[in-house]
mmCIF file of C-alpha atoms in Angstrom:
data_model
loop_
_atom_site.group_PDB
_atom_site.id
_atom_site.type_symbol
_atom_site.label_atom_id
_atom_site.label_comp_id
_atom_site.label_asym_id
_atom_site.label_seq_id
_atom_site.Cartn_x
_atom_site.Cartn_y
_atom_site.Cartn_z
ATOM 1 C CA MET A 1 -140.185 -95.024 75.360
ATOM 2 C CA GLU A 2 -138.825 -91.408 76.981
ATOM 3 C CA SER A 3 -140.829 -92.086 79.731
ATOM 4 C CA LEU A 4 -139.676 -95.629 80.706
ATOM 5 C CA PHE A 5 -135.833 -94.558 80.363
ATOM 6 C CA ARG A 6 -137.615 -91.766 82.612
ATOM 7 C CA ALA A 7 -138.416 -93.739 85.437
ATOM 8 C CA MET A 8 -135.478 -96.860 84.875
ATOM 9 C CA GLU A 9 -132.880 -93.578 86.140
ATOM 10 C CA ALA A 10 -135.501 -92.567 89.222
ATOM 11 C CA ALA A 11 -136.047 -96.373 89.620
ATOM 12 C CA PRO A 12 -133.528 -97.236 92.828
ATOM 13 C CA LEU A 13 -131.117 -99.463 91.973
ATOM 14 C CA TRP A 14 -132.098 -102.815 93.925
ATOM 15 C CA LEU A 15 -135.535 -102.254 92.190
ATOM 16 C CA LEU A 16 -134.099 -102.360 88.986
ATOM 17 C CA GLY A 17 -132.035 -105.362 90.400
ATOM 18 C CA LEU A 18 -135.633 -107.458 91.170
ATOM 19 C CA ILE A 19 -137.246 -106.183 87.427
ATOM 20 C CA LEU A 20 -134.222 -107.541 86.119
ATOM 21 C CA MET A 21 -134.194 -110.519 87.586
ATOM 22 C CA LEU A 22 -137.028 -111.112 87.236
ATOM 23 C CA LEU A 23 -137.489 -110.619 83.569
ATOM 24 C CA PHE A 24 -134.166 -112.855 82.600
ATOM 25 C CA TRP A 25 -135.742 -115.417 85.030
ATOM 26 C CA SER A 26 -138.962 -114.868 82.696
ATOM 27 C CA ALA A 27 -136.887 -115.124 79.418
ATOM 28 C CA ALA A 28 -135.302 -118.741 80.048
ATOM 29 C CA ALA A 29 -138.494 -120.165 81.129
ATOM 30 C CA LEU A 30 -140.219 -118.298 78.069
ATOM 31 C CA GLY A 31 -137.929 -120.194 75.951
ATOM 32 C CA ARG A 32 -137.690 -122.881 77.455
ATOM 33 C CA TRP A 33 -141.898 -123.162 77.073
ATOM 34 C CA LEU A 34 -141.396 -122.507 73.454
ATOM 35 C CA ARG A 35 -138.850 -125.427 72.608
ATOM 36 C CA GLU A 36 -142.050 -128.146 75.086
ATOM 37 C CA ARG A 37 -144.457 -126.160 72.764
ATOM 38 C CA ALA A 38 -142.594 -127.433 69.499
ATOM 39 C CA GLY A 39 -142.545 -130.788 70.859
ATOM 40 C CA LYS A 40 -138.370 -130.981 71.260
ATOM 41 C CA ALA A 41 -137.879 -131.370 74.539
ATOM 42 C CA ALA A 42 -134.591 -132.034 75.210
ATOM 43 C CA THR A 43 -134.291 -135.910 76.352
ATOM 44 C CA PRO A 44 -130.891 -138.507 78.017
ATOM 45 C CA GLU A 45 -131.114 -140.130 74.394
ATOM 46 C CA ASP A 46 -130.202 -137.064 72.724
ATOM 47 C CA LYS A 47 -127.103 -136.896 70.853
ATOM 48 C CA SER A 48 -127.624 -133.364 69.217
ATOM 49 C CA ASP A 49 -124.964 -130.960 70.408
ATOM 50 C CA PRO A 50 -126.325 -127.446 70.611
ATOM 51 C CA ALA A 51 -123.837 -126.374 72.715
ATOM 52 C CA PHE A 52 -122.191 -124.222 70.258
ATOM 53 C CA ILE A 53 -125.407 -121.888 69.276
ATOM 54 C CA VAL A 54 -124.993 -120.945 73.130
ATOM 55 C CA SER A 55 -121.514 -119.947 73.081
ATOM 56 C CA ALA A 56 -121.700 -118.341 70.597
ATOM 57 C CA SER A 57 -124.823 -115.769 72.374
ATOM 58 C CA LEU A 58 -123.035 -115.442 75.100
ATOM 59 C CA GLY A 59 -119.673 -114.243 73.054
ATOM 60 C CA LEU A 60 -121.765 -112.109 71.495
ATOM 61 C CA LEU A 61 -123.276 -110.922 74.683
ATOM 62 C CA ALA A 62 -120.371 -110.497 76.723
ATOM 63 C CA LEU A 63 -118.151 -108.018 73.942
ATOM 64 C CA LEU A 64 -121.742 -106.210 73.856
ATOM 65 C CA LEU A 65 -120.911 -105.438 77.920
ATOM 66 C CA GLY A 66 -117.406 -105.532 78.549
ATOM 67 C CA PHE A 67 -118.061 -102.243 75.244
ATOM 68 C CA THR A 68 -120.368 -100.544 77.697
ATOM 69 C CA VAL A 69 -118.605 -100.730 80.429
ATOM 70 C CA SER A 70 -115.689 -98.830 78.874
ATOM 71 C CA MET A 71 -117.801 -97.105 77.534
ATOM 72 C CA ALA A 72 -119.650 -96.513 81.250
ATOM 73 C CA VAL A 73 -116.220 -96.556 82.755
ATOM 74 C CA SER A 74 -115.030 -92.923 80.277
ATOM 75 C CA ARG A 75 -117.899 -91.052 80.874
ATOM 76 C CA TYR A 76 -117.281 -91.563 84.605
ATOM 77 C CA ASP A 77 -113.378 -90.536 83.973
ATOM 78 C CA GLY A 78 -114.582 -87.705 82.031
ATOM 79 C CA ARG A 79 -117.046 -86.411 84.741
ATOM 80 C CA ARG A 80 -114.459 -87.072 87.547
ATOM 81 C CA ALA A 81 -112.094 -85.185 85.650
ATOM 82 C CA ALA A 82 -114.307 -82.370 84.365
ATOM 83 C CA THR A 83 -115.110 -81.603 88.274
ATOM 84 C CA LEU A 84 -111.098 -81.638 88.935
ATOM 85 C CA ASN A 85 -111.115 -79.048 85.999
ATOM 86 C CA GLU A 86 -114.236 -76.664 87.634
ATOM 87 C CA GLY A 87 -112.543 -76.820 91.221
ATOM 88 C CA ASN A 88 -108.896 -75.575 89.478
ATOM 89 C CA ALA A 89 -110.451 -72.865 87.841
ATOM 90 C CA ILE A 90 -112.505 -71.577 90.008
ATOM 91 C CA GLY A 91 -108.963 -71.814 92.452
ATOM 92 C CA THR A 92 -107.496 -69.574 90.509
ATOM 93 C CA PHE A 93 -110.663 -66.855 90.716
ATOM 94 C CA VAL A 94 -110.145 -67.245 94.562
ATOM 95 C CA TYR A 95 -106.051 -66.329 94.661
ATOM 96 C CA ARG A 96 -106.085 -63.344 91.936
ATOM 97 C CA THR A 97 -108.944 -61.875 94.580
ATOM 98 C CA ASP A 98 -106.076 -60.952 96.597
ATOM 99 C CA LEU A 99 -104.652 -58.744 93.962
ATOM 100 C CA MET A 100 -108.225 -56.903 94.871
ATOM 101 C CA PRO A 101 -109.035 -54.059 97.236
ATOM 102 C CA PRO A 102 -110.165 -55.743 101.104
ATOM 103 C CA ALA A 103 -113.790 -54.575 100.519
ATOM 104 C CA LEU A 104 -113.895 -55.945 96.863
ATOM 105 C CA ARG A 105 -112.200 -58.912 97.938
ATOM 106 C CA ALA A 106 -114.724 -59.490 100.686
ATOM 107 C CA THR A 107 -117.333 -59.124 98.330
ATOM 108 C CA THR A 108 -116.398 -60.816 95.440
ATOM 109 C CA LEU A 109 -115.196 -64.160 97.896
ATOM 110 C CA ASP A 110 -118.766 -63.900 99.614
ATOM 111 C CA GLU A 111 -121.100 -64.358 95.848
ATOM 112 C CA LEU A 112 -117.876 -66.917 94.987
ATOM 113 C CA ASP A 113 -119.374 -69.343 97.784
ATOM 114 C CA ARG A 114 -122.428 -68.855 96.784
ATOM 115 C CA TYR A 115 -121.688 -69.357 93.619
ATOM 116 C CA VAL A 116 -120.051 -73.126 94.824
ATOM 117 C CA GLU A 117 -122.726 -74.297 96.681
ATOM 118 C CA ALA A 118 -125.296 -73.997 93.866
ATOM 119 C CA ARG A 119 -122.376 -76.187 91.857
ATOM 120 C CA LEU A 120 -122.535 -78.373 94.775
ATOM 121 C CA ALA A 121 -126.047 -78.852 94.306
ATOM 122 C CA VAL A 122 -125.432 -79.386 90.522
ATOM 123 C CA GLY A 123 -124.455 -82.808 91.412
ATOM 124 C CA ARG A 124 -126.601 -84.025 94.517
ATOM 125 C CA MET A 125 -129.897 -83.068 93.040
ATOM 126 C CA GLY A 126 -130.497 -86.958 91.917
ATOM 127 C CA GLU A 127 -131.601 -88.310 88.495
ATOM 128 C CA THR A 128 -134.699 -86.998 87.693
ATOM 129 C CA SER A 129 -135.615 -84.416 85.694
ATOM 130 C CA GLU A 130 -136.771 -81.578 87.687
ATOM 131 C CA ALA A 131 -134.364 -81.734 90.322
ATOM 132 C CA VAL A 132 -131.509 -81.361 87.256
ATOM 133 C CA LEU A 133 -133.594 -78.377 85.573
ATOM 134 C CA LYS A 134 -133.935 -76.746 89.217
ATOM 135 C CA ALA A 135 -130.398 -76.923 89.825
ATOM 136 C CA HIS A 136 -129.275 -75.806 86.164
ATOM 137 C CA ALA A 137 -131.443 -72.615 86.930
ATOM 138 C CA GLU A 138 -129.987 -71.960 90.097
ATOM 139 C CA THR A 139 -126.443 -71.900 89.093
ATOM 140 C CA GLY A 140 -127.785 -69.984 85.791
ATOM 141 C CA LYS A 141 -128.975 -67.211 87.600
ATOM 142 C CA VAL A 142 -126.050 -67.742 90.609
ATOM 143 C CA ALA A 143 -123.900 -67.493 88.160
ATOM 144 C CA GLU A 144 -125.523 -64.120 86.092
ATOM 145 C CA ARG A 145 -125.090 -62.503 89.797
ATOM 146 C CA VAL A 146 -121.607 -63.359 89.970
ATOM 147 C CA TRP A 147 -121.065 -61.995 86.491
ATOM 148 C CA LYS A 148 -123.006 -58.197 87.559
ATOM 149 C CA HIS A 149 -120.868 -57.836 90.134
ATOM 150 C CA MET A 150 -117.549 -58.490 88.513
ATOM 151 C CA MET A 151 -118.659 -55.652 86.239
ATOM 152 C CA ALA A 152 -119.567 -53.654 89.076
ATOM 153 C CA VAL A 153 -116.689 -53.281 90.720
ATOM 154 C CA GLY A 154 -113.950 -53.706 88.047
ATOM 155 C CA PRO A 155 -114.063 -50.377 87.454
ATOM 156 C CA GLN A 156 -113.365 -50.195 91.272
ATOM 157 C CA VAL A 157 -110.084 -51.744 90.811
ATOM 158 C CA PRO A 158 -106.930 -49.561 89.855
ATOM 159 C CA ASP A 159 -104.651 -51.478 88.061
ATOM 160 C CA THR A 160 -106.388 -53.032 84.288
ATOM 161 C CA ALA A 161 -103.918 -55.418 83.943
ATOM 162 C CA VAL A 162 -105.752 -57.475 87.032
ATOM 163 C CA ARG A 163 -108.872 -56.329 86.151
ATOM 164 C CA MET A 164 -108.215 -58.090 82.879
ATOM 165 C CA LEU A 165 -106.761 -61.260 84.872
ATOM 166 C CA LEU A 166 -109.854 -61.454 87.066
ATOM 167 C CA VAL A 167 -112.296 -61.205 83.707
ATOM 168 C CA GLU A 168 -110.400 -64.328 82.511
ATOM 169 C CA SER A 169 -110.430 -65.507 86.025
ATOM 170 C CA ALA A 170 -114.597 -65.328 85.954
ATOM 171 C CA ASN A 171 -114.594 -66.751 81.691
ATOM 172 C CA ALA A 172 -112.555 -69.087 82.699
ATOM 173 C CA MET A 173 -115.063 -70.454 85.673
ATOM 174 C CA PHE A 174 -118.416 -70.383 83.769
ATOM 175 C CA ASP A 175 -116.835 -72.125 80.631
ATOM 176 C CA ALA A 176 -114.972 -74.825 82.789
ATOM 177 C CA ALA A 177 -118.808 -74.716 84.848
ATOM 178 C CA MET A 178 -120.056 -75.424 80.935
ATOM 179 C CA VAL A 179 -117.848 -78.347 80.440
ATOM 180 C CA ARG A 180 -118.402 -80.533 83.207
ATOM 181 C CA ASP A 181 -122.495 -79.683 82.886
ATOM 182 C CA ALA A 182 -122.201 -81.222 79.394
ATOM 183 C CA ALA A 183 -120.346 -84.023 81.041
ATOM 184 C CA LEU A 184 -122.937 -84.714 83.568
ATOM 185 C CA ALA A 185 -125.363 -84.920 81.032
ATOM 186 C CA ASN A 186 -123.680 -87.468 79.121
ATOM 187 C CA ARG A 187 -125.341 -89.963 79.670
ATOM 188 C CA LEU A 188 -125.534 -93.993 77.833
ATOM 189 C CA PRO A 189 -127.197 -93.323 74.561
ATOM 190 C CA PRO A 190 -131.237 -95.169 74.882
ATOM 191 C CA THR A 191 -130.899 -97.403 72.152
ATOM 192 C CA LEU A 192 -127.426 -98.997 73.700
ATOM 193 C CA VAL A 193 -129.325 -99.271 77.176
ATOM 194 C CA ALA A 194 -132.520 -100.781 75.478
ATOM 195 C CA LEU A 195 -130.123 -103.021 73.289
ATOM 196 C CA LEU A 196 -128.378 -103.818 76.907
ATOM 197 C CA ILE A 197 -132.234 -105.487 78.148
ATOM 198 C CA LEU A 198 -133.326 -107.392 75.054
ATOM 199 C CA PHE A 199 -130.157 -109.134 74.548
ATOM 200 C CA PRO A 200 -129.477 -110.832 76.622
ATOM 201 C CA VAL A 201 -133.446 -111.631 76.825
ATOM 202 C CA ALA A 202 -133.624 -112.996 74.130
ATOM 203 C CA SER A 203 -129.918 -115.137 74.470
ATOM 204 C CA LEU A 204 -131.698 -116.481 77.150
ATOM 205 C CA ILE A 205 -134.842 -117.336 75.645
ATOM 206 C CA LEU A 206 -132.192 -119.031 73.359
ATOM 207 C CA ILE A 207 -130.704 -120.363 75.813
ATOM 208 C CA GLY A 208 -134.571 -121.563 77.282
ATOM 209 C CA TYR A 209 -134.839 -123.575 74.299
ATOM 210 C CA VAL A 210 -131.781 -124.953 73.368
ATOM 211 C CA SER A 211 -131.900 -126.574 76.893
ATOM 212 C CA GLY A 212 -135.910 -127.748 77.213
ATOM 213 C CA ARG A 213 -135.851 -129.177 80.370
ATOM 214 C CA LEU A 214 -132.581 -129.177 80.859
ATOM 215 C CA ILE A 215 -133.060 -125.849 82.341
ATOM 216 C CA GLY A 216 -135.014 -127.388 85.133
ATOM 217 C CA ALA A 217 -132.403 -129.472 86.331
ATOM 218 C CA HIS A 218 -129.448 -126.721 86.277
ATOM 219 C CA PHE A 219 -131.513 -124.723 88.268
ATOM 220 C CA MET A 220 -128.782 -122.772 90.599
ATOM 221 C CA ALA A 221 -126.551 -122.748 86.999
ATOM 222 C CA SER A 222 -128.893 -120.805 85.879
ATOM 223 C CA THR A 223 -130.226 -118.511 88.852
ATOM 224 C CA GLU A 224 -125.985 -118.039 89.027
ATOM 225 C CA LEU A 225 -126.092 -116.642 85.139
ATOM 226 C CA ILE A 226 -129.239 -114.959 85.735
ATOM 227 C CA LEU A 227 -127.682 -113.261 89.385
ATOM 228 C CA LEU A 228 -124.031 -112.681 87.197
ATOM 229 C CA LEU A 229 -125.750 -110.730 84.258
ATOM 230 C CA THR A 230 -127.733 -108.131 86.533
ATOM 231 C CA LEU A 231 -125.014 -107.001 88.595
ATOM 232 C CA VAL A 232 -123.479 -106.651 85.338
ATOM 233 C CA LEU A 233 -125.827 -104.404 84.258
ATOM 234 C CA LEU A 234 -126.370 -102.827 87.651
ATOM 235 C CA LEU A 235 -123.149 -101.716 87.438
ATOM 236 C CA ILE A 236 -123.018 -100.146 84.256
ATOM 237 C CA ALA A 237 -126.568 -99.013 85.538
ATOM 238 C CA ASP A 238 -124.294 -97.258 88.530
ATOM 239 C CA LEU A 239 -121.535 -96.341 86.705
ATOM 240 C CA ASP A 240 -124.085 -94.392 84.819
ATOM 241 C CA ARG A 241 -125.910 -92.052 87.461
ATOM 242 C CA PRO A 242 -123.414 -89.560 87.648
ATOM 243 C CA ARG A 243 -125.903 -87.888 91.029
ATOM 244 C CA SER A 244 -127.058 -90.394 92.948
ATOM 245 C CA GLY A 245 -126.289 -94.499 93.318
ATOM 246 C CA THR A 246 -123.044 -95.787 94.817
ATOM 247 C CA ILE A 247 -120.534 -94.803 92.098
ATOM 248 C CA VAL A 248 -121.633 -91.168 92.219
ATOM 249 C CA THR A 249 -118.794 -88.148 90.784
ATOM 250 C CA PRO A 250 -116.971 -87.300 93.105
ATOM 251 C CA GLN A 251 -116.988 -83.049 94.230
ATOM 252 C CA ALA A 252 -114.096 -83.144 96.586
ATOM 253 C CA ALA A 253 -112.274 -80.368 94.362
ATOM 254 C CA LEU A 254 -115.059 -78.089 94.877
ATOM 255 C CA LEU A 255 -115.336 -78.772 98.624
ATOM 256 C CA GLU A 256 -112.204 -77.451 98.802
ATOM 257 C CA VAL A 257 -112.632 -74.793 96.981
ATOM 258 C CA GLN A 258 -115.260 -74.103 99.211
ATOM 259 C CA ALA A 259 -113.382 -74.707 102.512
ATOM 260 C CA GLN A 260 -110.224 -72.336 100.593
ATOM 261 C CA ILE A 261 -113.026 -69.744 99.563
ATOM 262 C CA ARG A 262 -113.899 -69.908 103.957
ATOM 263 C CA ALA A 263 -110.719 -69.564 104.908
ATOM 264 C CA ALA A 264 -110.568 -66.836 103.263
ATOM 265 C CA LYS A 265 -112.931 -64.962 103.731
ATOM 266 C CA LEU A 266 -111.465 -65.194 107.409
ATOM 267 C CA ALA A 267 -108.768 -63.679 106.740
ATOM 268 C CA VAL A 268 -109.680 -60.849 104.852
ATOM 269 C CA PRO A 269 -108.790 -57.480 107.420
ATOM 270 C CA ALA A 270 -112.432 -56.164 108.493
ATOM 271 C CA ALA A 271 -112.621 -52.116 107.512
ATOM 272 C CA PRO A 272 -112.403 -49.530 109.894
ATOM 273 C CA GLN A 273 -114.627 -48.025 111.982
ATOM 274 C CA PRO A 274 -115.367 -44.064 111.290
ATOM 275 C CA MET A 275 -114.702 -42.603 114.620
ATOM 276 C CA LEU A 276 -117.834 -41.377 116.579
ATOM 277 C CA SER A 277 -117.968 -37.680 116.881
ATOM 278 C CA GLY A 278 -116.788 -36.051 120.863
ATOM 279 C CA VAL A 279 -115.588 -39.245 121.596
ATOM 280 C CA ASN A 280 -111.651 -39.223 123.146
ATOM 281 C CA PRO A 281 -109.921 -42.215 122.039
#
């Protein structure tokens, strides 16, 4: 089951939509076949009205879809807020490097530039578990390098209060990264995903069984229902994929802080060059 969900996460949205449409049409056809197999195919003289069964099934399906869309949107908003908070934490660190001596500030900004690039890669690596693990491993290495750099340059900062501010900023930056990583990993539960597929299938089997031959007469209506179900499920899948698809988590906050770091690097005054002996000014 786990391998199936991984394959679904890696599949393109168009392929996932095609598979869902074929599955839903097969479910409707199966319901119709079961009705005919039972010898109870609908006829124009049939006076029974089983519409309440179909209405109840579709009502429950609509409730499930609405609940799931709300969950997916909430997770998307959480990922976006976490990215913004991480960008703010890094930006605060960048501002506080102004309190460092120019030489130390230049090397610190270099390390932060590498760190932000690694954090941006976390949101660009796609949905495969191998790519995600690789991005997180690279981020861990760069974060460790930043921390070791801070421990090395800390004693060279003369003001104790400034040292405390810099260490505090580094800790806040790493904490914000952990919150964002947790938000990116906060996906819809596999049980709910399975229910999102099984419930429409069961509903369409019921519709096909109740309608009998009428489903063939209402081809356009059946197609529209299946298409709408597929589109809603694709929307949910797109919202649940933070690193791929058409609705990805924006990384504007990190891109802005990266531009801020690179502008700050250009503004750092160059270290004075030693004067050669024997050369007159």
